[in-house]
CSV table of C-alpha atoms in Angstrom, one decimal:
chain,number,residue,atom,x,y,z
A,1,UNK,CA,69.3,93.9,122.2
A,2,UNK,CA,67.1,93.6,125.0
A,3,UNK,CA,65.6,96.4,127.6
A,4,UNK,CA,63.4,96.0,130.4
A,5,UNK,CA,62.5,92.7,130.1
A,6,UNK,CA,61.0,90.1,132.4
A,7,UNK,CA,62.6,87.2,133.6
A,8,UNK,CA,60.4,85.0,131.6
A,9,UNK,CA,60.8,87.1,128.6
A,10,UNK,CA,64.2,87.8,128.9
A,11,UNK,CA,64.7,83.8,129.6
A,12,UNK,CA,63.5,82.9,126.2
A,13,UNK,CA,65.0,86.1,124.0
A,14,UNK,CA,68.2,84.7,125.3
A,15,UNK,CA,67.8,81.1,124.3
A,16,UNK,CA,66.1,82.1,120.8
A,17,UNK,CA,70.0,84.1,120.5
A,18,UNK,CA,71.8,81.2,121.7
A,19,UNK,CA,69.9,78.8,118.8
A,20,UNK,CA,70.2,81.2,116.1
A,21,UNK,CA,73.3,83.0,117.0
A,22,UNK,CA,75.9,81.9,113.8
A,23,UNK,CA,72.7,83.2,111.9
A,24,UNK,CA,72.3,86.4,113.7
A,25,UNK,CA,76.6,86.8,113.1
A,26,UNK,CA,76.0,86.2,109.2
A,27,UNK,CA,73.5,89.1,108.7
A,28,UNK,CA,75.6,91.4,111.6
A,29,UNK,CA,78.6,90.9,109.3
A,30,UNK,CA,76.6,90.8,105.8
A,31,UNK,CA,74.7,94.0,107.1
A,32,UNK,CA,77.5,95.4,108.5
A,33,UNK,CA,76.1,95.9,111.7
A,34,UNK,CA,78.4,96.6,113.9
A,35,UNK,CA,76.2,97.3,117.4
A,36,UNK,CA,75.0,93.9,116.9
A,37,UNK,CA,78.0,92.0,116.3
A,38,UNK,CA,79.6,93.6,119.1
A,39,UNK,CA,76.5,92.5,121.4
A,40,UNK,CA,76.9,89.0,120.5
A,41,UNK,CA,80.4,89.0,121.7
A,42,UNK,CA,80.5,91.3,124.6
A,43,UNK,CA,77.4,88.7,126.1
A,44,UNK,CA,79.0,85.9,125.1
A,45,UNK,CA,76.3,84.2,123.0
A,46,UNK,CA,79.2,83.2,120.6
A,47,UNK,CA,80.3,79.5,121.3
A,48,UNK,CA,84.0,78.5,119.9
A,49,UNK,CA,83.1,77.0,116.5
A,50,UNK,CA,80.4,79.5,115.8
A,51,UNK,CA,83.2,82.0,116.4
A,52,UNK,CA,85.4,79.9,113.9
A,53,UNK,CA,82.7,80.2,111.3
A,54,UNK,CA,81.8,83.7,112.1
A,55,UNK,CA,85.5,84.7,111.6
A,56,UNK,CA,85.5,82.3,108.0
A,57,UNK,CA,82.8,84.5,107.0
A,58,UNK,CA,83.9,88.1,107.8
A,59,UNK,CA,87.2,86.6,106.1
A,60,UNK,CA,85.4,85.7,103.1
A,61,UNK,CA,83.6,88.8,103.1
A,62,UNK,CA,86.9,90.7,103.3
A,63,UNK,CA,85.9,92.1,106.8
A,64,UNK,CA,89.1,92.9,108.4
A,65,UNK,CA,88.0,94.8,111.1
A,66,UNK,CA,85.4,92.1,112.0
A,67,UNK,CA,87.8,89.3,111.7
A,68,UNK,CA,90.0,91.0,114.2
A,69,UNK,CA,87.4,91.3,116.8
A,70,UNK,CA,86.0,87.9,116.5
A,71,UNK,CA,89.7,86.5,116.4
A,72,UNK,CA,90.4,88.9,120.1
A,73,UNK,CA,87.5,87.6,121.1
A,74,UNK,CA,88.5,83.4,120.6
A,75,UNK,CA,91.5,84.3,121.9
A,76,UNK,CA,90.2,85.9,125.2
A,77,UNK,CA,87.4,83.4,125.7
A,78,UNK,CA,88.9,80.1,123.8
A,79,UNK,CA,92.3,80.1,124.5
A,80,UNK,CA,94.3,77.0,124.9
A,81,UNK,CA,96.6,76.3,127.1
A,82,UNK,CA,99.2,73.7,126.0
A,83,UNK,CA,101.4,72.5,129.6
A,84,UNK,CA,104.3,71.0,128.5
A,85,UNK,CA,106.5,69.7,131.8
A,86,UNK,CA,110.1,68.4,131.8
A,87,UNK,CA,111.3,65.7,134.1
């Protein structure tokens, strides 16, 4: 997680997350690392299916507590909207 950084710095950090991040979730979650997995959702590195996968992991990992937070977290971000209208 990034401090002081210049633009140009900061620029490529974020796209080096962006490529790597259903990587960076695996090892959060494997690790256990809380701070980190927390980061990658608050800043909304996490794309839909990476957040799918993410939660298949932490699932298969028996991470309740993760799965949770990566599930609030599709649900704020991802959520579908199904408009049904009757004529």
């Amino acid at each position: 997680e990034p401090y002081n950084l210049n633009n140009d710095i900061k620029s490529y950090y974020e796209e080096y997350v962006r490529a790597n991040c259903l990587e960076l979730m695996y090892e959060a979650i494997r690790t256990q690392n809380r701070e980190r997995i927390e980061y990658l959702l608050e800043e909304q590195y996490v794309n839909e299916n990476q957040a799918q996968e993410a939660y298949e992991y932490a699932k298969g990992l028996n991470e309740v507590e993760v799965g949770a937070k990566i599930l609030q977290y599709k649900h704020k971000n991802f959520q579908k909207f199904d408009l049904e209208f009757e004529l």
